[in-house]
N, CA, C and O atoms as a CHARMM CRD file, in Angstrom:
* protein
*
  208
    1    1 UNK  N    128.67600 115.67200  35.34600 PROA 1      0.00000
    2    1 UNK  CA   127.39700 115.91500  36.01000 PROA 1      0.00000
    3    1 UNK  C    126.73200 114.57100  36.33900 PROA 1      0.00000
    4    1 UNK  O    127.02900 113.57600  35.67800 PROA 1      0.00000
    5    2 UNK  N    125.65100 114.49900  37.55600 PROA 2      0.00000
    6    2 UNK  CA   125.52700 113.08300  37.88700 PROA 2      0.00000
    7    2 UNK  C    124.03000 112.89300  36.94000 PROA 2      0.00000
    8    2 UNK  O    123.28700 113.87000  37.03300 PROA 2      0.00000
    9    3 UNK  N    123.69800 112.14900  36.36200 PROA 3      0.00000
   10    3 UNK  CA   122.77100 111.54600  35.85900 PROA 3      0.00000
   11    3 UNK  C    121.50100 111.29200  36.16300 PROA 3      0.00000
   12    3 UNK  O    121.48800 111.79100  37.28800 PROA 3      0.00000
   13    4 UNK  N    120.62000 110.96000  36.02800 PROA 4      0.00000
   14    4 UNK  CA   119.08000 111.42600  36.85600 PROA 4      0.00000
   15    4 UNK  C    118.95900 109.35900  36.90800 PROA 4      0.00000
   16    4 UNK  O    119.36500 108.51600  36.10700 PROA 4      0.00000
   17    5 UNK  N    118.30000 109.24500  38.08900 PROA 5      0.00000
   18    5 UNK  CA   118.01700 107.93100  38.42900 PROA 5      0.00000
   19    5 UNK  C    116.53600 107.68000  38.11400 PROA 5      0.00000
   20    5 UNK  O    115.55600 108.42600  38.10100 PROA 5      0.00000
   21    6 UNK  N    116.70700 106.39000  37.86800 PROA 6      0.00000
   22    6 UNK  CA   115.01600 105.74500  37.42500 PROA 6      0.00000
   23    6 UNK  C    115.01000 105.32300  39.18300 PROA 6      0.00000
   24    6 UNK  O    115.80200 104.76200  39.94000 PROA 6      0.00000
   25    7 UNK  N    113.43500 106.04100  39.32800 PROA 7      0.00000
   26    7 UNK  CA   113.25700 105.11600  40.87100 PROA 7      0.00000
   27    7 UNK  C    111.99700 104.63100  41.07800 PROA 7      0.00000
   28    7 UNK  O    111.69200 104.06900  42.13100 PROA 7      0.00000
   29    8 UNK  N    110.94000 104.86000  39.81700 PROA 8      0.00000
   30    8 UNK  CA   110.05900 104.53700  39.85200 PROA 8      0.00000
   31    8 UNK  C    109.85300 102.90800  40.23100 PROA 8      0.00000
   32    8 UNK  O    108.94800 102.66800  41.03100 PROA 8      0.00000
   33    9 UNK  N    110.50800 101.95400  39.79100 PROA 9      0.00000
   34    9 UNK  CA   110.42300 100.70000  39.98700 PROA 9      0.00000
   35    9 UNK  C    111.06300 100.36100  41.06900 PROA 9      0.00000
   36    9 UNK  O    110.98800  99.18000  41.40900 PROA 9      0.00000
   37   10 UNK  N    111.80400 101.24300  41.83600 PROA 10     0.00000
   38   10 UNK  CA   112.25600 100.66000  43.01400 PROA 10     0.00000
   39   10 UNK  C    111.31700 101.12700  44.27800 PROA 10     0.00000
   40   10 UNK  O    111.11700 100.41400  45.26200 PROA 10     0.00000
   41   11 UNK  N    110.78700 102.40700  44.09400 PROA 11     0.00000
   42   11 UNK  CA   109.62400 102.87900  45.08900 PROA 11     0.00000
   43   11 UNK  C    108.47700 102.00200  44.97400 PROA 11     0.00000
   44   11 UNK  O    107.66200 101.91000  45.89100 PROA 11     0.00000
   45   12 UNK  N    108.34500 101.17100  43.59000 PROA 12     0.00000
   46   12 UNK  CA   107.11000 100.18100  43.42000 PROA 12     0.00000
   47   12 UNK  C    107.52700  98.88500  44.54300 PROA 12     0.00000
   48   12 UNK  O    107.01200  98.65300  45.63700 PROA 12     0.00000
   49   13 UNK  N    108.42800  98.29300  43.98000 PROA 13     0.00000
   50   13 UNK  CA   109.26200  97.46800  44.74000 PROA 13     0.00000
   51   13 UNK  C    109.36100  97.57100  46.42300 PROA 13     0.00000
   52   13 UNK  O    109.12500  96.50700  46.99600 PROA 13     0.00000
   53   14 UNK  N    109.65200  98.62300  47.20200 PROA 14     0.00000
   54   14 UNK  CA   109.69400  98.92100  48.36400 PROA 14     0.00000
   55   14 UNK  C    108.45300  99.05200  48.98800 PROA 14     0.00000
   56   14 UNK  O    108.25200  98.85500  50.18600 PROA 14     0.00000
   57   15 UNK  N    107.60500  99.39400  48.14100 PROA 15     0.00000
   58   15 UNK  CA   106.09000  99.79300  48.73300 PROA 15     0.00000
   59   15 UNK  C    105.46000  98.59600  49.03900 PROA 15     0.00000
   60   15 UNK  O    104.72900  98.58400  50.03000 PROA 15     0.00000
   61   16 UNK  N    105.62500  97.41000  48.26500 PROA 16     0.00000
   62   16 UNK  CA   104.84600  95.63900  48.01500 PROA 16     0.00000
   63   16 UNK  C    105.74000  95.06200  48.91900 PROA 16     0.00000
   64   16 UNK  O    106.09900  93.94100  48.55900 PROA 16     0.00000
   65   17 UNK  N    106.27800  95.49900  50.10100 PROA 17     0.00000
   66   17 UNK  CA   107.63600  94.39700  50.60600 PROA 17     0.00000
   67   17 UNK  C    107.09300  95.15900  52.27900 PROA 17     0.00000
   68   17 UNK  O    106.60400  96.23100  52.63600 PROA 17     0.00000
   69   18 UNK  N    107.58500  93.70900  53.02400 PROA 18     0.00000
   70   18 UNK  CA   107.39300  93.62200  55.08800 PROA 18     0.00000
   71   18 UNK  C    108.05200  95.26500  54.86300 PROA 18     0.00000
   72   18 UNK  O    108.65600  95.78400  53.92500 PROA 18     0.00000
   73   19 UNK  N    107.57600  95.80500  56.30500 PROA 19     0.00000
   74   19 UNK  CA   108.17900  96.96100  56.75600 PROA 19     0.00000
   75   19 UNK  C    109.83800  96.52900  57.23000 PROA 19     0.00000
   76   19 UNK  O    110.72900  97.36900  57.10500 PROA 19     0.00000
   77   20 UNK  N    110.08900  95.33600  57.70200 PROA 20     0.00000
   78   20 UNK  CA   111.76800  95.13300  57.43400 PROA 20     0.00000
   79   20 UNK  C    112.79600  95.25500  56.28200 PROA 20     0.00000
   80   20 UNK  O    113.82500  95.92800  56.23100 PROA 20     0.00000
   81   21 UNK  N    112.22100  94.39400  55.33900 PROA 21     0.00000
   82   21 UNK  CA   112.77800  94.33600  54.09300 PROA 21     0.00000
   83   21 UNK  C    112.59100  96.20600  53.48500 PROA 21     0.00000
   84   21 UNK  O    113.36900  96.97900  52.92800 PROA 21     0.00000
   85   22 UNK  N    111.54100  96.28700  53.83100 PROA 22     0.00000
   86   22 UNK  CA   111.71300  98.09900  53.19900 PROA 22     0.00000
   87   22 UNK  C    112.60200  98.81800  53.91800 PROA 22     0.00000
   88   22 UNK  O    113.15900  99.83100  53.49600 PROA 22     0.00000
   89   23 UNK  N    112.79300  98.23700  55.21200 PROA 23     0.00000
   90   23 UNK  CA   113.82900  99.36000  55.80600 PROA 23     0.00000
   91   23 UNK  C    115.33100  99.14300  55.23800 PROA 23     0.00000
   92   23 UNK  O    116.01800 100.10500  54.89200 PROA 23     0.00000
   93   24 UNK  N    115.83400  97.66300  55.16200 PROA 24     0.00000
   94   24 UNK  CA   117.44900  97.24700  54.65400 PROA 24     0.00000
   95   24 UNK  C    117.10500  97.74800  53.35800 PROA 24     0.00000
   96   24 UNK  O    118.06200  98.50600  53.19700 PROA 24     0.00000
   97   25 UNK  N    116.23400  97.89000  52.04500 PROA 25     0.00000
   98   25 UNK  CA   116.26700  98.64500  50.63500 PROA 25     0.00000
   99   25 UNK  C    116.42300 100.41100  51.04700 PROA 25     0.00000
  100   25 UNK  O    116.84300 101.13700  50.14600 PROA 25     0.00000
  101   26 UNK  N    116.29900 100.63700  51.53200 PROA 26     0.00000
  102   26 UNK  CA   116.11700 101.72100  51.59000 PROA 26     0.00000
  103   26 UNK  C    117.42700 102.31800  52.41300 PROA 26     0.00000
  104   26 UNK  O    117.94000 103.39100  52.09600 PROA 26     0.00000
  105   27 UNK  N    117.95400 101.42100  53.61100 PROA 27     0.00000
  106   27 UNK  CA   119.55200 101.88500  53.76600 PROA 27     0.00000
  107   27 UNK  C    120.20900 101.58200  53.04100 PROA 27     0.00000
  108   27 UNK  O    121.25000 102.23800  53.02500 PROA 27     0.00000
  109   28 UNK  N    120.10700 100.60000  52.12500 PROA 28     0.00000
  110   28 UNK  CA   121.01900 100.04700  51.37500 PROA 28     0.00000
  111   28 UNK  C    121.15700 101.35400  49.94100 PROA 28     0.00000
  112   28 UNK  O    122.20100 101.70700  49.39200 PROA 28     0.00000
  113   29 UNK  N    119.94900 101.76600  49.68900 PROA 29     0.00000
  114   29 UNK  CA   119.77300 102.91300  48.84900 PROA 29     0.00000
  115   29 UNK  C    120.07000 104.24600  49.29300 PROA 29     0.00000
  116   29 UNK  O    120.60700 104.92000  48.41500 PROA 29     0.00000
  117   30 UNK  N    119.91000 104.75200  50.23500 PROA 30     0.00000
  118   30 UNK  CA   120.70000 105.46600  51.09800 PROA 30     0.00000
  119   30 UNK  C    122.08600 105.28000  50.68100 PROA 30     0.00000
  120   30 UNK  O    122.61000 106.05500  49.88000 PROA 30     0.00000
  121   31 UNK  N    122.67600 104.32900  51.16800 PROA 31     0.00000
  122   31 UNK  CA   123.87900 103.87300  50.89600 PROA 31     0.00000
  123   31 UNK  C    124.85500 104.70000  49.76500 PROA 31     0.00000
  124   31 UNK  O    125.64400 105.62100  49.97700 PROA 31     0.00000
  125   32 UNK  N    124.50200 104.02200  48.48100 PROA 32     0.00000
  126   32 UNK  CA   124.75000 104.36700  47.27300 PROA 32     0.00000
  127   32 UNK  C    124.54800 106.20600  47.31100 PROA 32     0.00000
  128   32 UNK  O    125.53500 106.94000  47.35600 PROA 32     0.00000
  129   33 UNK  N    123.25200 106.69300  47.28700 PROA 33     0.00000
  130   33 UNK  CA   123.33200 108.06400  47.31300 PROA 33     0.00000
  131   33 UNK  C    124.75700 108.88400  48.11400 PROA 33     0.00000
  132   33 UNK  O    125.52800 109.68300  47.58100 PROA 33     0.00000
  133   34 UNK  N    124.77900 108.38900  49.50800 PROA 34     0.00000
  134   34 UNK  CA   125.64400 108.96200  50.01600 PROA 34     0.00000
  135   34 UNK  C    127.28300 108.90700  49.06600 PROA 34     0.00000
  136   34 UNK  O    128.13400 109.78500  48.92900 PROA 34     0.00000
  137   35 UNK  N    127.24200 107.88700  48.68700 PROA 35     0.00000
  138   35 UNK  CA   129.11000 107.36400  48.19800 PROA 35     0.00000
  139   35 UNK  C    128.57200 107.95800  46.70900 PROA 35     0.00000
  140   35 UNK  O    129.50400 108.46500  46.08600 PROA 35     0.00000
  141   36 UNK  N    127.52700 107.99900  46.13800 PROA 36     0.00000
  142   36 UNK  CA   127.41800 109.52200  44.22400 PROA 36     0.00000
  143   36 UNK  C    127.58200 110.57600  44.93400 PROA 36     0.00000
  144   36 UNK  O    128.17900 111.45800  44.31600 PROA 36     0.00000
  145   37 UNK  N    127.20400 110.92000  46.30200 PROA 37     0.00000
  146   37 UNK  CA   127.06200 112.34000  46.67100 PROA 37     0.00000
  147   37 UNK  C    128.83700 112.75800  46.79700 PROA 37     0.00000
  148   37 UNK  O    129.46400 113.65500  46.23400 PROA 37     0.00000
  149   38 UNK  N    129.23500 111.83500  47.64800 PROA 38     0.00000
  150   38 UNK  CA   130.51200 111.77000  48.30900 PROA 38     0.00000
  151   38 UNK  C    132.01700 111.88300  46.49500 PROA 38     0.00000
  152   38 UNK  O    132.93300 112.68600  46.31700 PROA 38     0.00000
  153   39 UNK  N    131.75300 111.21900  45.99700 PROA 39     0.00000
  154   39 UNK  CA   132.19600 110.95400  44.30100 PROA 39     0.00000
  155   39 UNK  C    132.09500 112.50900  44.17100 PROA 39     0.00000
  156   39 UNK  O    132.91300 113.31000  44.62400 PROA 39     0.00000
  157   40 UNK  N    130.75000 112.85400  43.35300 PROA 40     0.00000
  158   40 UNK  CA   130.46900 114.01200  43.21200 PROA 40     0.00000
  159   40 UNK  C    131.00800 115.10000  43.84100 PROA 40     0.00000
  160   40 UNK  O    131.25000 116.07400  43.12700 PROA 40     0.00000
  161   41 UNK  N    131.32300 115.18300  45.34000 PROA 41     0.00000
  162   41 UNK  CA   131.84600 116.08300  45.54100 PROA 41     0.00000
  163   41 UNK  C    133.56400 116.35600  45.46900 PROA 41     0.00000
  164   41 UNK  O    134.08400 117.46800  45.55100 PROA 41     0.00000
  165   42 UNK  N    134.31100 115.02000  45.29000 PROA 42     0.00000
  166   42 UNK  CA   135.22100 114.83700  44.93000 PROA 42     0.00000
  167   42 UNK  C    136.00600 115.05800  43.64600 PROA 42     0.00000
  168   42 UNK  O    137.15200 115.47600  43.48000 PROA 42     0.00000
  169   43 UNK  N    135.19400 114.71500  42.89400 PROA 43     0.00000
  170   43 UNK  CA   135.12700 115.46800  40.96300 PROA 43     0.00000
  171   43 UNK  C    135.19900 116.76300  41.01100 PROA 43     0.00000
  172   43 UNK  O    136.23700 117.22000  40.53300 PROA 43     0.00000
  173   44 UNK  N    134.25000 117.71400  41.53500 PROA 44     0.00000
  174   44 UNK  CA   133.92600 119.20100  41.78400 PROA 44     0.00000
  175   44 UNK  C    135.00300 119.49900  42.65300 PROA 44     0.00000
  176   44 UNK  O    135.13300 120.72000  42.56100 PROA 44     0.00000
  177   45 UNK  N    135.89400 119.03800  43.49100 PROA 45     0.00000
  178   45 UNK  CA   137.09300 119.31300  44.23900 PROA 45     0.00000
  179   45 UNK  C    138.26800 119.15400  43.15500 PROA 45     0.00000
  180   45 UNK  O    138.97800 120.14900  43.00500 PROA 45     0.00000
  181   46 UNK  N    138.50300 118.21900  42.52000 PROA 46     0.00000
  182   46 UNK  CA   139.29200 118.02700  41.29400 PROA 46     0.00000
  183   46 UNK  C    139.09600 118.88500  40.16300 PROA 46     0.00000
  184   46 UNK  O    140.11200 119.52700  39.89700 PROA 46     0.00000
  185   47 UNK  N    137.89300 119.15400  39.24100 PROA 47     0.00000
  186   47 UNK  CA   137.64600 120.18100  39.06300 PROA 47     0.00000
  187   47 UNK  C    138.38700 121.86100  38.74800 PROA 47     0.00000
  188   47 UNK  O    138.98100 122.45300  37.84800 PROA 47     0.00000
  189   48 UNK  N    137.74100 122.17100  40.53900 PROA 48     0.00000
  190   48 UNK  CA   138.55400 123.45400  40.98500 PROA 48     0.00000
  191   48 UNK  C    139.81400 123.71700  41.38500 PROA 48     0.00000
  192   48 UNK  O    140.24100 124.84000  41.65600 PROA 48     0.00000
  193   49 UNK  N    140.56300 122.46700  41.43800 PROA 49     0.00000
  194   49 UNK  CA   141.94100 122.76200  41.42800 PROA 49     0.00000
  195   49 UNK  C    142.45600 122.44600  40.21600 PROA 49     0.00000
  196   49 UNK  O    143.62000 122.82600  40.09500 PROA 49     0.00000
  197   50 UNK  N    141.91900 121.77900  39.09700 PROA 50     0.00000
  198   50 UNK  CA   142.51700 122.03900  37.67000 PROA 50     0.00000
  199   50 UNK  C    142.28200 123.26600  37.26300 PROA 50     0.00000
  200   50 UNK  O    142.95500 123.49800  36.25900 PROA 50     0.00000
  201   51 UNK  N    141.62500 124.16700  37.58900 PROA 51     0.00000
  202   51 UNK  CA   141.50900 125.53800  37.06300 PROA 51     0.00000
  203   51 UNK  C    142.57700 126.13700  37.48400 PROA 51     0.00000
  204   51 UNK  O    143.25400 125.67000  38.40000 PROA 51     0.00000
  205   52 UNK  N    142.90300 127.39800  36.78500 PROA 52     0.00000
  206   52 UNK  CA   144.09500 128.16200  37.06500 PROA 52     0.00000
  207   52 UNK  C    143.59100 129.29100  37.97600 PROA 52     0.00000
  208   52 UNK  O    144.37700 130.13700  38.40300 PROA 52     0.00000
């Protein structure tokens, strides 16, 4: 199961920063979500074919 993220300090972080720099944190965080999402659904595919 995926783990719960601390984001409080990074939404602090993004909020005090140029509207540029917030946009590259925030794809860059994007980023990561997509490739746990992408993982995650790969585990749950592995998973259901170890079942009988």
């Amino acid at each position: 199961m995926l783990k719960r993220r601390r984001t409080h300090q990074f939404k602090r972080n993004t909020r005090h920063t140029t509207p540029n720099r917030r946009r590259v944190m925030l794809k860059n965080a994007h980023k990561k979500v997509l490739l746990r999402r992408k993982l995650f659904a790969l585990l749950q595919m592995e998973e259901m074919a170890a079942q009988p």
